[in-house]
């Protein structure tokens, strides 16, 4: 079938229309923004989904990833405030918020962020001592984040995080730090051991103190009980003496004989048990002891007999003895 000129023209026009429609429709994937340029100048930004542009006039300039991205910062040397060289390895996380600024405000976004991060790491490290640098990593991350976020804001970029992955001091400084750490741990161990010994001595002293207090209280209680016993004994002896005296005053010679014999027997016992006594002379036979007691009784009768008889006759009260017989 031969095509006429009209048919060819219709086919060309239909193909041109299809091509024009295809050039004017753009599908933007999720997580990306497309910039539209009209005659080489930025016009607008297409977000995710179906977008339309003017064919032959507009074109897609840049396809920008607006998801959060990670930027690996290469390891670099830095000098601390106390002139210690360290090697630092870091990573930066950022997200493009404005595709147009990220494309047209900076030539190469990744390179710019990398150089900016490395420069600020050196600045922050140079303002801190080595000990502070090693023990305040969170503070370093926070300072770097503030500086980087403020610097990348004109580029339409939000710096979300900066993480210092590793800080490596020189080998000699690392060895000195290990020795220092070992010495500190040994010092703490010695202090803890000394504290333990101190607490043990304190507890031991407290125990001895309590023991001495209890012993003193026991001695005090014992002394009180002994004093009470002696007092009761004295009262008993006084009562017995009063009763004997009353009996003697009534003319009862047997009571006087009993009292004298008891005192005589106690005196002999004291002489026999004395540690300083070398020779003790006592009656050998019980009859001798009875005779001695009998003699004492006759002496007592001779002394108190007349007074007792007079008292019985007169019915008068008790009269105290005029003298005591010697033992």
PDB file of C-alpha atoms in Angstrom, residues 100-295:
ATOM      1  CA  UNK A 100      17.697  24.361  44.184  1.00  0.00           C
ATOM      2  CA  UNK A 101      20.197  25.747  46.721  1.00  0.00           C
ATOM      3  CA  UNK A 102      22.046  22.433  46.914  1.00  0.00           C
ATOM      4  CA  UNK A 103      22.468  22.478  43.133  1.00  0.00           C
ATOM      5  CA  UNK A 104      23.041  26.167  42.339  1.00  0.00           C
ATOM      6  CA  UNK A 105      24.613  27.622  45.543  1.00  0.00           C
ATOM      7  CA  UNK A 106      27.590  25.265  45.707  1.00  0.00           C
ATOM      8  CA  UNK A 107      29.525  23.542  42.964  1.00  0.00           C
ATOM      9  CA  UNK A 108      30.071  20.128  44.623  1.00  0.00           C
ATOM     10  CA  UNK A 109      28.048  19.584  47.766  1.00  0.00           C
ATOM     11  CA  UNK A 110      29.828  16.461  49.000  1.00  0.00           C
ATOM     12  CA  UNK A 111      33.302  17.910  48.537  1.00  0.00           C
ATOM     13  CA  UNK A 112      32.281  21.163  50.195  1.00  0.00           C
ATOM     14  CA  UNK A 113      30.828  19.364  53.218  1.00  0.00           C
ATOM     15  CA  UNK A 114      33.914  17.163  53.513  1.00  0.00           C
ATOM     16  CA  UNK A 115      36.356  20.085  53.450  1.00  0.00           C
ATOM     17  CA  UNK A 116      34.198  22.054  55.873  1.00  0.00           C
ATOM     18  CA  UNK A 117      34.018  19.122  58.305  1.00  0.00           C
ATOM     19  CA  UNK A 118      37.754  18.474  58.227  1.00  0.00           C
ATOM     20  CA  UNK A 119      38.538  22.139  58.810  1.00  0.00           C
ATOM     21  CA  UNK A 120      36.195  22.407  61.787  1.00  0.00           C
ATOM     22  CA  UNK A 121      37.533  19.179  63.302  1.00  0.00           C
ATOM     23  CA  UNK A 122      41.026  20.669  63.319  1.00  0.00           C
ATOM     24  CA  UNK A 123      39.673  23.870  64.852  1.00  0.00           C
ATOM     25  CA  UNK A 124      37.838  22.092  67.658  1.00  0.00           C
ATOM     26  CA  UNK A 125      40.721  19.720  68.388  1.00  0.00           C
ATOM     27  CA  UNK A 126      43.154  22.632  68.548  1.00  0.00           C
ATOM     28  CA  UNK A 127      41.088  24.292  71.280  1.00  0.00           C
ATOM     29  CA  UNK A 128      41.137  21.266  73.632  1.00  0.00           C
ATOM     30  CA  UNK A 129      43.750  19.387  75.653  1.00  0.00           C
ATOM     31  CA  UNK A 130      44.428  15.734  74.943  1.00  0.00           C
ATOM     32  CA  UNK A 131      42.749  14.506  78.136  1.00  0.00           C
ATOM     33  CA  UNK A 132      39.709  16.678  77.458  1.00  0.00           C
ATOM     34  CA  UNK A 133      39.623  15.512  73.854  1.00  0.00           C
ATOM     35  CA  UNK A 134      39.604  11.840  74.836  1.00  0.00           C
ATOM     36  CA  UNK A 135      37.021  12.173  77.605  1.00  0.00           C
ATOM     37  CA  UNK A 136      34.585  14.676  76.020  1.00  0.00           C
ATOM     38  CA  UNK A 137      33.745  13.109  72.678  1.00  0.00           C
ATOM     39  CA  UNK A 138      30.073  14.054  72.976  1.00  0.00           C
ATOM     40  CA  UNK A 139      31.042  17.681  73.485  1.00  0.00           C
ATOM     41  CA  UNK A 140      33.181  17.560  70.319  1.00  0.00           C
ATOM     42  CA  UNK A 141      30.287  16.109  68.328  1.00  0.00           C
ATOM     43  CA  UNK A 142      27.938  18.796  69.596  1.00  0.00           C
ATOM     44  CA  UNK A 143      30.314  21.651  68.771  1.00  0.00           C
ATOM     45  CA  UNK A 144      31.010  20.301  65.303  1.00  0.00           C
ATOM     46  CA  UNK A 145      27.292  19.866  64.654  1.00  0.00           C
ATOM     47  CA  UNK A 146      26.502  23.488  65.559  1.00  0.00           C
ATOM     48  CA  UNK A 147      29.271  24.864  63.368  1.00  0.00           C
ATOM     49  CA  UNK A 148      28.537  22.593  60.411  1.00  0.00           C
ATOM     50  CA  UNK A 149      24.793  23.180  60.506  1.00  0.00           C
ATOM     51  CA  UNK A 150      25.253  26.937  60.500  1.00  0.00           C
ATOM     52  CA  UNK A 151      27.802  26.768  57.648  1.00  0.00           C
ATOM     53  CA  UNK A 152      25.718  24.410  55.444  1.00  0.00           C
ATOM     54  CA  UNK A 153      22.413  26.241  55.926  1.00  0.00           C
ATOM     55  CA  UNK A 154      22.927  28.591  52.880  1.00  0.00           C
ATOM     56  CA  UNK A 155      23.315  25.491  50.716  1.00  0.00           C
ATOM     57  CA  UNK A 156      19.874  24.183  51.636  1.00  0.00           C
ATOM     58  CA  UNK A 157      21.415  21.350  53.676  1.00  0.00           C
ATOM     59  CA  UNK A 158      20.609  20.255  57.219  1.00  0.00           C
ATOM     60  CA  UNK A 159      23.517  18.559  59.017  1.00  0.00           C
ATOM     61  CA  UNK A 160      21.811  16.100  61.357  1.00  0.00           C
ATOM     62  CA  UNK A 161      24.730  14.395  63.092  1.00  0.00           C
ATOM     63  CA  UNK A 162      28.508  14.311  63.256  1.00  0.00           C
ATOM     64  CA  UNK A 163      30.150  11.324  64.905  1.00  0.00           C
ATOM     65  CA  UNK A 164      33.815  11.059  65.886  1.00  0.00           C
ATOM     66  CA  UNK A 165      34.461   7.388  65.243  1.00  0.00           C
ATOM     67  CA  UNK A 166      38.001   7.133  66.566  1.00  0.00           C
ATOM     68  CA  UNK A 167      40.724   9.246  68.177  1.00  0.00           C
ATOM     69  CA  UNK A 168      44.194   7.716  68.045  1.00  0.00           C
ATOM     70  CA  UNK A 169      47.026   9.382  70.002  1.00  0.00           C
ATOM     71  CA  UNK A 170      50.681   8.620  69.163  1.00  0.00           C
ATOM     72  CA  UNK A 171      52.115   5.312  70.355  1.00  0.00           C
ATOM     73  CA  UNK A 172      54.383   6.833  73.010  1.00  0.00           C
ATOM     74  CA  UNK A 173      51.549   8.931  74.445  1.00  0.00           C
ATOM     75  CA  UNK A 174      49.254   5.901  74.407  1.00  0.00           C
ATOM     76  CA  UNK A 175      51.888   3.917  76.352  1.00  0.00           C
ATOM     77  CA  UNK A 176      52.247   6.711  78.896  1.00  0.00           C
ATOM     78  CA  UNK A 177      48.475   6.866  79.265  1.00  0.00           C
ATOM     79  CA  UNK A 178      48.333   3.112  79.865  1.00  0.00           C
ATOM     80  CA  UNK A 179      50.997   3.389  82.563  1.00  0.00           C
ATOM     81  CA  UNK A 180      49.142   6.298  84.135  1.00  0.00           C
ATOM     82  CA  UNK A 181      45.895   4.353  84.105  1.00  0.00           C
ATOM     83  CA  UNK A 182      47.629   1.368  85.716  1.00  0.00           C
ATOM     84  CA  UNK A 183      49.130   3.602  88.398  1.00  0.00           C
ATOM     85  CA  UNK A 184      45.739   5.184  89.084  1.00  0.00           C
ATOM     86  CA  UNK A 185      44.105   1.783  89.435  1.00  0.00           C
ATOM     87  CA  UNK A 186      46.858   0.582  91.766  1.00  0.00           C
ATOM     88  CA  UNK A 187      46.444   3.774  93.793  1.00  0.00           C
ATOM     89  CA  UNK A 188      42.692   3.244  94.092  1.00  0.00           C
ATOM     90  CA  UNK A 189      43.275  -0.377  95.081  1.00  0.00           C
ATOM     91  CA  UNK A 190      45.736   0.688  97.809  1.00  0.00           C
ATOM     92  CA  UNK A 191      43.312   3.340  99.050  1.00  0.00           C
ATOM     93  CA  UNK A 192      40.470   0.843  99.165  1.00  0.00           C
ATOM     94  CA  UNK A 193      42.651  -1.657 101.015  1.00  0.00           C
ATOM     95  CA  UNK A 194      43.704   1.017 103.519  1.00  0.00           C
ATOM     96  CA  UNK A 195      40.080   2.043 104.002  1.00  0.00           C
ATOM     97  CA  UNK A 196      39.166  -1.582 104.621  1.00  0.00           C
ATOM     98  CA  UNK A 197      41.905  -1.962 107.233  1.00  0.00           C
ATOM     99  CA  UNK A 198      40.846   1.310 108.844  1.00  0.00           C
ATOM    100  CA  UNK A 199      37.236   0.203 109.050  1.00  0.00           C
ATOM    101  CA  UNK A 200      38.329  -3.134 110.481  1.00  0.00           C
ATOM    102  CA  UNK A 201      40.433  -1.431 113.174  1.00  0.00           C
ATOM    103  CA  UNK A 202      37.574   0.940 113.983  1.00  0.00           C
ATOM    104  CA  UNK A 203      35.143  -1.949 114.337  1.00  0.00           C
ATOM    105  CA  UNK A 204      37.658  -3.867 116.454  1.00  0.00           C
ATOM    106  CA  UNK A 205      38.179  -0.843 118.714  1.00  0.00           C
ATOM    107  CA  UNK A 206      34.436  -0.359 118.983  1.00  0.00           C
ATOM    108  CA  UNK A 207      34.057  -4.009 119.966  1.00  0.00           C
ATOM    109  CA  UNK A 208      36.773  -3.691 122.618  1.00  0.00           C
ATOM    110  CA  UNK A 209      35.160  -0.502 123.899  1.00  0.00           C
ATOM    111  CA  UNK A 210      31.771  -2.182 124.194  1.00  0.00           C
ATOM    112  CA  UNK A 211      33.407  -5.175 125.904  1.00  0.00           C
ATOM    113  CA  UNK A 212      35.144  -2.918 128.409  1.00  0.00           C
ATOM    114  CA  UNK A 213      31.926  -1.006 129.045  1.00  0.00           C
ATOM    115  CA  UNK A 214      30.031  -4.221 129.657  1.00  0.00           C
ATOM    116  CA  UNK A 215      32.827  -5.506 131.924  1.00  0.00           C
ATOM    117  CA  UNK A 216      32.813  -2.237 133.868  1.00  0.00           C
ATOM    118  CA  UNK A 217      29.050  -2.402 134.210  1.00  0.00           C
ATOM    119  CA  UNK A 218      29.403  -5.994 135.422  1.00  0.00           C
ATOM    120  CA  UNK A 219      32.004  -4.971 138.011  1.00  0.00           C
ATOM    121  CA  UNK A 220      29.802  -2.082 139.073  1.00  0.00           C
ATOM    122  CA  UNK A 221      26.817  -4.386 139.486  1.00  0.00           C
ATOM    123  CA  UNK A 222      28.967  -6.895 141.357  1.00  0.00           C
ATOM    124  CA  UNK A 223      30.316  -4.180 143.663  1.00  0.00           C
ATOM    125  CA  UNK A 224      26.784  -2.966 144.346  1.00  0.00           C
ATOM    126  CA  UNK A 225      25.676  -6.498 145.108  1.00  0.00           C
ATOM    127  CA  UNK A 226      28.746  -7.046 147.384  1.00  0.00           C
ATOM    128  CA  UNK A 227      28.075  -3.775 149.179  1.00  0.00           C
ATOM    129  CA  UNK A 228      24.438  -4.747 149.592  1.00  0.00           C
ATOM    130  CA  UNK A 229      25.486  -8.152 150.937  1.00  0.00           C
ATOM    131  CA  UNK A 230      27.955  -6.582 153.393  1.00  0.00           C
ATOM    132  CA  UNK A 231      25.304  -4.114 154.475  1.00  0.00           C
ATOM    133  CA  UNK A 232      22.832  -6.900 155.125  1.00  0.00           C
ATOM    134  CA  UNK A 233      25.529  -8.899 156.943  1.00  0.00           C
ATOM    135  CA  UNK A 234      26.360  -5.886 159.074  1.00  0.00           C
ATOM    136  CA  UNK A 235      22.694  -5.381 159.806  1.00  0.00           C
ATOM    137  CA  UNK A 236      22.377  -9.057 160.742  1.00  0.00           C
ATOM    138  CA  UNK A 237      25.429  -8.869 162.990  1.00  0.00           C
ATOM    139  CA  UNK A 238      24.130  -5.681 164.567  1.00  0.00           C
ATOM    140  CA  UNK A 239      20.758  -7.336 165.147  1.00  0.00           C
ATOM    141  CA  UNK A 240      22.436 -10.420 166.622  1.00  0.00           C
ATOM    142  CA  UNK A 241      24.672  -8.296 168.859  1.00  0.00           C
ATOM    143  CA  UNK A 242      21.658  -6.296 170.001  1.00  0.00           C
ATOM    144  CA  UNK A 243      19.782  -9.499 170.783  1.00  0.00           C
ATOM    145  CA  UNK A 244      22.761 -10.913 172.705  1.00  0.00           C
ATOM    146  CA  UNK A 245      23.192  -7.638 174.582  1.00  0.00           C
ATOM    147  CA  UNK A 246      19.519  -7.653 175.442  1.00  0.00           C
ATOM    148  CA  UNK A 247      19.802 -11.258 176.636  1.00  0.00           C
ATOM    149  CA  UNK A 248      22.849 -10.438 178.749  1.00  0.00           C
ATOM    150  CA  UNK A 249      21.075  -7.438 180.210  1.00  0.00           C
ATOM    151  CA  UNK A 250      18.299  -9.787 181.275  1.00  0.00           C
ATOM    152  CA  UNK A 251      20.877 -11.985 183.017  1.00  0.00           C
ATOM    153  CA  UNK A 252      21.108 -14.751 180.390  1.00  0.00           C
ATOM    154  CA  UNK A 253      24.741 -15.903 180.805  1.00  0.00           C
ATOM    155  CA  UNK A 254      24.404 -18.577 178.091  1.00  0.00           C
ATOM    156  CA  UNK A 255      24.077 -15.911 175.406  1.00  0.00           C
ATOM    157  CA  UNK A 256      27.292 -14.249 176.545  1.00  0.00           C
ATOM    158  CA  UNK A 257      29.059 -17.607 176.579  1.00  0.00           C
ATOM    159  CA  UNK A 258      27.887 -18.352 173.034  1.00  0.00           C
ATOM    160  CA  UNK A 259      29.033 -14.954 171.729  1.00  0.00           C
ATOM    161  CA  UNK A 260      32.462 -15.231 173.352  1.00  0.00           C
ATOM    162  CA  UNK A 261      32.976 -18.790 172.101  1.00  0.00           C
ATOM    163  CA  UNK A 262      32.027 -17.770 168.560  1.00  0.00           C
ATOM    164  CA  UNK A 263      34.402 -14.834 168.567  1.00  0.00           C
ATOM    165  CA  UNK A 264      37.152 -17.013 170.006  1.00  0.00           C
ATOM    166  CA  UNK A 265      36.655 -19.665 167.330  1.00  0.00           C
ATOM    167  CA  UNK A 266      36.704 -17.033 164.531  1.00  0.00           C
ATOM    168  CA  UNK A 267      39.924 -15.588 165.939  1.00  0.00           C
ATOM    169  CA  UNK A 268      41.588 -19.001 165.873  1.00  0.00           C
ATOM    170  CA  UNK A 269      40.411 -19.557 162.299  1.00  0.00           C
ATOM    171  CA  UNK A 270      41.844 -16.192 161.204  1.00  0.00           C
ATOM    172  CA  UNK A 271      45.183 -16.956 162.842  1.00  0.00           C
ATOM    173  CA  UNK A 272      45.358 -20.363 161.173  1.00  0.00           C
ATOM    174  CA  UNK A 273      44.482 -19.038 157.675  1.00  0.00           C
ATOM    175  CA  UNK A 274      46.813 -16.028 157.775  1.00  0.00           C
ATOM    176  CA  UNK A 275      49.575 -16.313 155.093  1.00  0.00           C
ATOM    177  CA  UNK A 276      52.114 -14.645 157.391  1.00  0.00           C
ATOM    178  CA  UNK A 277      51.648 -17.149 160.232  1.00  0.00           C
ATOM    179  CA  UNK A 278      54.487 -19.639 160.575  1.00  0.00           C
ATOM    180  CA  UNK A 279      53.592 -21.289 163.912  1.00  0.00           C
ATOM    181  CA  UNK A 280      50.075 -21.467 165.371  1.00  0.00           C
ATOM    182  CA  UNK A 281      49.499 -22.709 169.000  1.00  0.00           C
ATOM    183  CA  UNK A 282      46.000 -24.026 169.519  1.00  0.00           C
ATOM    184  CA  UNK A 283      44.573 -26.417 172.101  1.00  0.00           C
ATOM    185  CA  UNK A 284      45.251 -29.988 171.048  1.00  0.00           C
ATOM    186  CA  UNK A 285      42.245 -31.652 172.621  1.00  0.00           C
ATOM    187  CA  UNK A 286      38.658 -30.657 172.366  1.00  0.00           C
ATOM    188  CA  UNK A 287      38.495 -30.856 176.151  1.00  0.00           C
ATOM    189  CA  UNK A 288      41.144 -28.147 176.354  1.00  0.00           C
ATOM    190  CA  UNK A 289      39.086 -25.942 174.002  1.00  0.00           C
ATOM    191  CA  UNK A 290      35.975 -26.659 176.099  1.00  0.00           C
ATOM    192  CA  UNK A 291      37.961 -25.862 179.247  1.00  0.00           C
ATOM    193  CA  UNK A 292      39.130 -22.602 177.747  1.00  0.00           C
ATOM    194  CA  UNK A 293      35.575 -21.677 176.805  1.00  0.00           C
ATOM    195  CA  UNK A 294      34.436 -22.685 180.286  1.00  0.00           C
ATOM    196  CA  UNK A 295      37.046 -20.466 181.874  1.00  0.00           C
TER     197      UNK A 295
END
